[in-house]
Amino acid sequence: MPRIRVEVDGATYEDDVEPRLLLVQYLRERLGKVGTPVGCDTSNCGACTVLMDGMSVKSCSVLAVQADGHDVTTVEGLGVDGGTHPMQRAFHEEHALQCGYCTPGMIMASLDLLRDNPDPSEDEVREGLEGNLCRCTGYQNIVKAVRRAASDMREPGRQEVTP
Amino acid sequence: MTVQEVGTPRKRSEDARLITGRTRWTDNMTPAGTLHVAFLRSPFAHARITGVATAPAKERPGVVAVFSGQDFAAEQGSLPCAWVVTEDMKHPAHPPMAVDEVRYVGEPVACVVARDKAAAIDALEEIDVDYEPLSAVVDMEAAIADGADLVHEDLGTNKSYTWVFENGDLDAAMRDAPVVLERRFVQQRLIPTAMEPRSVLCVPEGDEFTLYSATQIPHILRLMLATVTEIPEHRIRVVAPDVGGGFGSKLQVYGEEVLALLLARRLGRPVKWTETRSEGNMTVHHGRDQIQRLTLAAERDGRIRGLKVELLADMGAYLMLVTPGIPLLGAFMFNGIYKMDALSFTCTGVFTTKTPTDAYRGAGRPEATFAIERMMDELAHELGIDPIEVRRRNWIAHEEFPYETIAGLTYDTGNYEAATDKALELFEYDKLRAEQADRRERRDPVQLGIGVSTFTEMCGLAPSRVLGSLSYGAGGWEHASVRVLPSGKVEVVTGSSPHGQGHATAWAQITADRLGVPFEDVKVLHGDTAISPKGMDTYGSRSLTVGGVALFSACEKVVDKARKVAAHLLEASEQDLEFSGGRFSVRGVQEEGKTIQEVALAAFAAHDLPDGIEPSLDSDATFDPENFSFPHGTHLCAAEVDTETGMVKLRKYVAVDDVGKVVNPLIVEGQVHGGLAQGIAQALYEEAVYDADGNLTTTTMADYLVPSAADLPTFTTDRTETPATSNPMGVKGVGEAGTIASTPAVVNAIVDALRPYGVHDVRMPCTPERVWRAMRAEEKPAAAEPGAGGGLGSAGGDQ
Ligand code: FES
Ligand code: FES
């Protein structure tokens, strides 16, 4: 079994993993990072989105071995000192979640979106989140939340696009 | 002074754990020693099982046990159907795991229990099942034709039931009517697609079991599990932890839940099963799936005389918890908000070799609303009257409420005028009509269509006596209890069971106001039969209208009791006490008083209570509504239809809803947005498709098109507020309104855009291909389907 070394939410892990093990399974089943859920088996829903070296990936479409040597951030690693990240706060402020199942993936995908485009238009947010499905919100408040977070994060002293 | 909570757009308290990933989805829980279950599912729509060889699978590493349906035949019982709609309804046995015959693709045939999920799934391949294929029965109309192959041989028919409702003299209404329109609409089959897949974990402890399930109905599930398995009810505890959406699909007693319980009993260890999306699409109950034939008779001025509705409703292969009742919920809504002299409704439930259908957001009402709102547009077109005007001429006027409808319901309140006027203004109706005329004039390849839907629905399921009269197996009340803790903090228990609706916030707002305590001091408990002893759970927009009102009553009882204690402590008479801002004071002597927290402590200490008063400050209440509630509204949609490509783009969507009194405007708005997305998805994107052999071809999210953010417009939403009179809070319910209203608004807009091309209908979902074909087919005359009165539903042979 291959041995991998990954940094997840600030801690380093070394594990032997089966080659077929998906990153999302590794996170959930081996590391107990259950904050990242699974919504599909075809890489369509985006529920499992995490950041790998700051870029969003659907962790159900990445093998754990591919994460070897990389830095992974899940929703559980956002925010510092027990606080929450501006993106998390914006989702709360704008009522951008209902059941919350899509939320971790939405938050992670949105962070990547803002990395490329710190001031997206409404259409740009909609297109940027095309790979993340939500069944509850109709997306309107998610779009609002991302734009609010973008504006909060552009303020001086709040440049924390990635945690 | 405490702030008024009810009516305030308070941010949700449940968000904190959801945005940080500290959630309790069922699949997040894996107690030590948990075994994982995987199911082998039928690849055939219909086949006889002649043998199941499980031995090689048992040899696989990590495998603990393998069972076929036969192994559980004696104890697995039959999955329940709680709604026997007619005395002679055909109701076949429905084993959780198939024993000798499979009747839809995906039906479980065997299962593997293993150390981990991967081992369980791997071992499935080693199970050998001998099937003798039988004929698939896919098409409802063919299923009820003479000589059709049978889904259940022993029933001798594919008809489960025929249910009839008639009021008024329809023949008279139809006779000599100057306008008679006949139309056929297809309500395609949908997959509810909650984002959280189903998951169940059963933890045994001796002869007692705790079953965690991603369910909407922990209370009903417990009772049904006890009934099906004969494990006594008090030895089963059902917990619905965080549940990631339901939309009706988790209002069910699934075979996997029964089997998890039986496996945990047999093996004495925790067992867990979580579906993959692909198996979920095959096995979560589906929604809608009706063929509707309507005949509407009207005067030339547009006034409706009568309506005849004939439905075929696809039950799928078996009757599940409320399968047969779903189309009946629509029976009372086909007349919409309109007055008419006669109504006749006939529904035939049909068995096919497909996944069973059951409740999906709106359950019966979207189907009915779609039909009547499409008919109103057809009527408007036929008469050359504006579609809004036709509706005005028929709807119940504000001063006519309460109004007894032709379907036998009493609509307590409503103000269709106000909602419509507001919507027209927000929409800029006249301006868009002018643009439409201009585009028509110019023969613009992108045509503009305007769709309207003035709807009502029935919420607050349900008055128990009404359910009784419809032969439903239980009542429709809800329960709540309130306990003021010795420290003055408050715990509230509700029998409703949320899965994204925000009960923890809304219920705390109600409690804070009634008891005059800070919002933060209230904790809402739910979804665990050991904590919440009684309940009827969450579906049909009943939580607030029934459960919230139960809580309201329980709070009143607490205040009544507290008043007695306070009066005693203050040595005043009860009548002299005022209660305001959480404090009892003697009228006119403001400084003399006791806060409810002080009273709670005194009631806890119980040193000095009035005679006959029991210690502690708590109470419980049930609420059984006298009537349904009737949210209503007007939705307007402007769609741009590219006549060259068939592409539809929603340009503007305005929804003005009247959901009565609002507890939390933020939550209401969110519910409307989500509802709109689902209704629009039915109009434009989603359909569960079966091939001729009964294979579901939309098993994944790549094939079954749930819309993304990029597919939907920004909605304009607003409200009017006509309080319900059927409950003391004046609330009506909001969860389903958006879904119910939006589907016809969108399709009406598309058809409106294409009227100049002779198009009178486009079958849902209105994909570019269907739109394009509808235009081409209609260009040639006589493309109409026989009996469809205008080429409806299947232009270009598009099925
Ligand atoms: S679970 Fe990874 S995209 Fe759906
Ligand atoms: S909030 Fe439920 S799926 Fe997005």
JSON list of N, CA and C and ligand atoms in Angstrom, two decimals, chain A residues 24 37-49 57-61 131, chain B residues 195 701, ligand 1:
[
{"chain": "A", "resi": 24, "resn": "VAL", "atom": "N", "xyz": [-11.91, 11.95, -0.46]},
{"chain": "A", "resi": 24, "resn": "VAL", "atom": "CA", "xyz": [-13.03, 12.23, 0.45]},
{"chain": "A", "resi": 24, "resn": "VAL", "atom": "C", "xyz": [-13.20, 11.10, 1.47]},
{"chain": "A", "resi": 37, "resn": "PRO", "atom": "N", "xyz": [-19.11, 16.42, 3.20]},
{"chain": "A", "resi": 37, "resn": "PRO", "atom": "CA", "xyz": [-20.03, 15.33, 2.89]},
{"chain": "A", "resi": 37, "resn": "PRO", "atom": "C", "xyz": [-19.95, 14.87, 1.43]},
{"chain": "A", "resi": 38, "resn": "VAL", "atom": "N", "xyz": [-20.62, 13.78, 1.16]},
{"chain": "A", "resi": 38, "resn": "VAL", "atom": "CA", "xyz": [-20.67, 13.22, -0.19]},
{"chain": "A", "resi": 38, "resn": "VAL", "atom": "C", "xyz": [-22.12, 13.30, -0.68]},
{"chain": "A", "resi": 39, "resn": "GLY", "atom": "N", "xyz": [-22.31, 13.83, -1.87]},
{"chain": "A", "resi": 39, "resn": "GLY", "atom": "CA", "xyz": [-23.67, 13.95, -2.37]},
{"chain": "A", "resi": 39, "resn": "GLY", "atom": "C", "xyz": [-23.95, 13.14, -3.62]},
{"chain": "A", "resi": 40, "resn": "CYS", "atom": "N", "xyz": [-22.89, 12.70, -4.28]},
{"chain": "A", "resi": 40, "resn": "CYS", "atom": "CA", "xyz": [-23.11, 11.96, -5.52]},
{"chain": "A", "resi": 40, "resn": "CYS", "atom": "C", "xyz": [-21.94, 11.02, -5.74]},
{"chain": "A", "resi": 41, "resn": "ASP", "atom": "N", "xyz": [-22.01, 10.26, -6.81]},
{"chain": "A", "resi": 41, "resn": "ASP", "atom": "CA", "xyz": [-20.88, 9.39, -7.11]},
{"chain": "A", "resi": 41, "resn": "ASP", "atom": "C", "xyz": [-20.39, 9.65, -8.53]},
{"chain": "A", "resi": 42, "resn": "THR", "atom": "N", "xyz": [-20.68, 10.86, -9.01]},
{"chain": "A", "resi": 42, "resn": "THR", "atom": "CA", "xyz": [-20.29, 11.16, -10.39]},
{"chain": "A", "resi": 42, "resn": "THR", "atom": "C", "xyz": [-19.58, 12.50, -10.51]},
{"chain": "A", "resi": 43, "resn": "SER", "atom": "N", "xyz": [-19.12, 13.04, -9.39]},
{"chain": "A", "resi": 43, "resn": "SER", "atom": "CA", "xyz": [-18.42, 14.34, -9.40]},
{"chain": "A", "resi": 43, "resn": "SER", "atom": "C", "xyz": [-19.28, 15.46, -9.96]},
{"chain": "A", "resi": 44, "resn": "ASN", "atom": "N", "xyz": [-20.57, 15.39, -9.74]},
{"chain": "A", "resi": 44, "resn": "ASN", "atom": "CA", "xyz": [-21.46, 16.42, -10.27]},
{"chain": "A", "resi": 44, "resn": "ASN", "atom": "C", "xyz": [-21.94, 17.43, -9.23]},
{"chain": "A", "resi": 45, "resn": "CYS", "atom": "N", "xyz": [-22.01, 17.02, -7.96]},
{"chain": "A", "resi": 45, "resn": "CYS", "atom": "CA", "xyz": [-22.75, 17.86, -7.01]},
{"chain": "A", "resi": 45, "resn": "CYS", "atom": "C", "xyz": [-21.89, 18.88, -6.30]},
{"chain": "A", "resi": 46, "resn": "GLY", "atom": "N", "xyz": [-20.61, 18.60, -6.14]},
{"chain": "A", "resi": 46, "resn": "GLY", "atom": "CA", "xyz": [-19.72, 19.57, -5.49]},
{"chain": "A", "resi": 46, "resn": "GLY", "atom": "C", "xyz": [-19.79, 19.59, -3.97]},
{"chain": "A", "resi": 47, "resn": "ALA", "atom": "N", "xyz": [-20.60, 18.73, -3.38]},
{"chain": "A", "resi": 47, "resn": "ALA", "atom": "CA", "xyz": [-20.73, 18.74, -1.91]},
{"chain": "A", "resi": 47, "resn": "ALA", "atom": "C", "xyz": [-19.39, 18.49, -1.23]},
{"chain": "A", "resi": 48, "resn": "CYS", "atom": "N", "xyz": [-18.52, 17.73, -1.91]},
{"chain": "A", "resi": 48, "resn": "CYS", "atom": "CA", "xyz": [-17.26, 17.29, -1.29]},
{"chain": "A", "resi": 48, "resn": "CYS", "atom": "C", "xyz": [-16.09, 18.22, -1.59]},
{"chain": "A", "resi": 49, "resn": "THR", "atom": "N", "xyz": [-16.38, 19.41, -2.10]},
{"chain": "A", "resi": 49, "resn": "THR", "atom": "CA", "xyz": [-15.30, 20.31, -2.52]},
{"chain": "A", "resi": 49, "resn": "THR", "atom": "C", "xyz": [-14.40, 20.71, -1.34]},
{"chain": "A", "resi": 57, "resn": "VAL", "atom": "N", "xyz": [-11.00, 21.44, -5.34]},
{"chain": "A", "resi": 57, "resn": "VAL", "atom": "CA", "xyz": [-11.12, 20.15, -6.03]},
{"chain": "A", "resi": 57, "resn": "VAL", "atom": "C", "xyz": [-12.32, 19.42, -5.43]},
{"chain": "A", "resi": 58, "resn": "LYS", "atom": "N", "xyz": [-12.95, 18.61, -6.24]},
{"chain": "A", "resi": 58, "resn": "LYS", "atom": "CA", "xyz": [-13.99, 17.74, -5.72]},
{"chain": "A", "resi": 58, "resn": "LYS", "atom": "C", "xyz": [-13.28, 16.53, -5.14]},
{"chain": "A", "resi": 59, "resn": "SER", "atom": "N", "xyz": [-13.33, 16.38, -3.85]},
{"chain": "A", "resi": 59, "resn": "SER", "atom": "CA", "xyz": [-12.48, 15.37, -3.21]},
{"chain": "A", "resi": 59, "resn": "SER", "atom": "C", "xyz": [-12.95, 13.95, -3.51]},
{"chain": "A", "resi": 60, "resn": "CYS", "atom": "N", "xyz": [-14.10, 13.82, -4.18]},
{"chain": "A", "resi": 60, "resn": "CYS", "atom": "CA", "xyz": [-14.52, 12.48, -4.61]},
{"chain": "A", "resi": 60, "resn": "CYS", "atom": "C", "xyz": [-13.92, 12.14, -5.96]},
{"chain": "A", "resi": 61, "resn": "SER", "atom": "N", "xyz": [-13.24, 13.11, -6.56]},
{"chain": "A", "resi": 61, "resn": "SER", "atom": "CA", "xyz": [-12.65, 12.81, -7.87]},
{"chain": "A", "resi": 61, "resn": "SER", "atom": "C", "xyz": [-11.13, 12.85, -7.80]},
{"chain": "A", "resi": 131, "resn": "GLY", "atom": "N", "xyz": [-20.62, 24.06, -10.76]},
{"chain": "A", "resi": 131, "resn": "GLY", "atom": "CA", "xyz": [-20.33, 22.67, -10.38]},
{"chain": "A", "resi": 131, "resn": "GLY", "atom": "C", "xyz": [-20.79, 22.29, -8.99]},
{"chain": "B", "resi": 195, "resn": "MET", "atom": "N", "xyz": [-30.09, 16.69, -1.28]},
{"chain": "B", "resi": 195, "resn": "MET", "atom": "CA", "xyz": [-28.64, 16.61, -1.45]},
{"chain": "B", "resi": 195, "resn": "MET", "atom": "C", "xyz": [-28.01, 15.54, -0.56]},
{"chain": "B", "resi": 701, "resn": "MET", "atom": "N", "xyz": [-26.49, 12.21, -11.45]},
{"chain": "B", "resi": 701, "resn": "MET", "atom": "CA", "xyz": [-26.70, 13.65, -11.56]},
{"chain": "B", "resi": 701, "resn": "MET", "atom": "C", "xyz": [-26.18, 14.20, -12.89]},
{"chain": "C", "resi": 1, "resn": "FES", "atom": "S1", "xyz": [-19.69, 14.01, -3.87]},
{"chain": "C", "resi": 1, "resn": "FES", "atom": "FE1", "xyz": [-18.05, 14.84, -4.92]},
{"chain": "C", "resi": 1, "resn": "FES", "atom": "S2", "xyz": [-19.03, 15.95, -6.47]},
{"chain": "C", "resi": 1, "resn": "FES", "atom": "FE2", "xyz": [-20.67, 14.94, -5.54]}
]
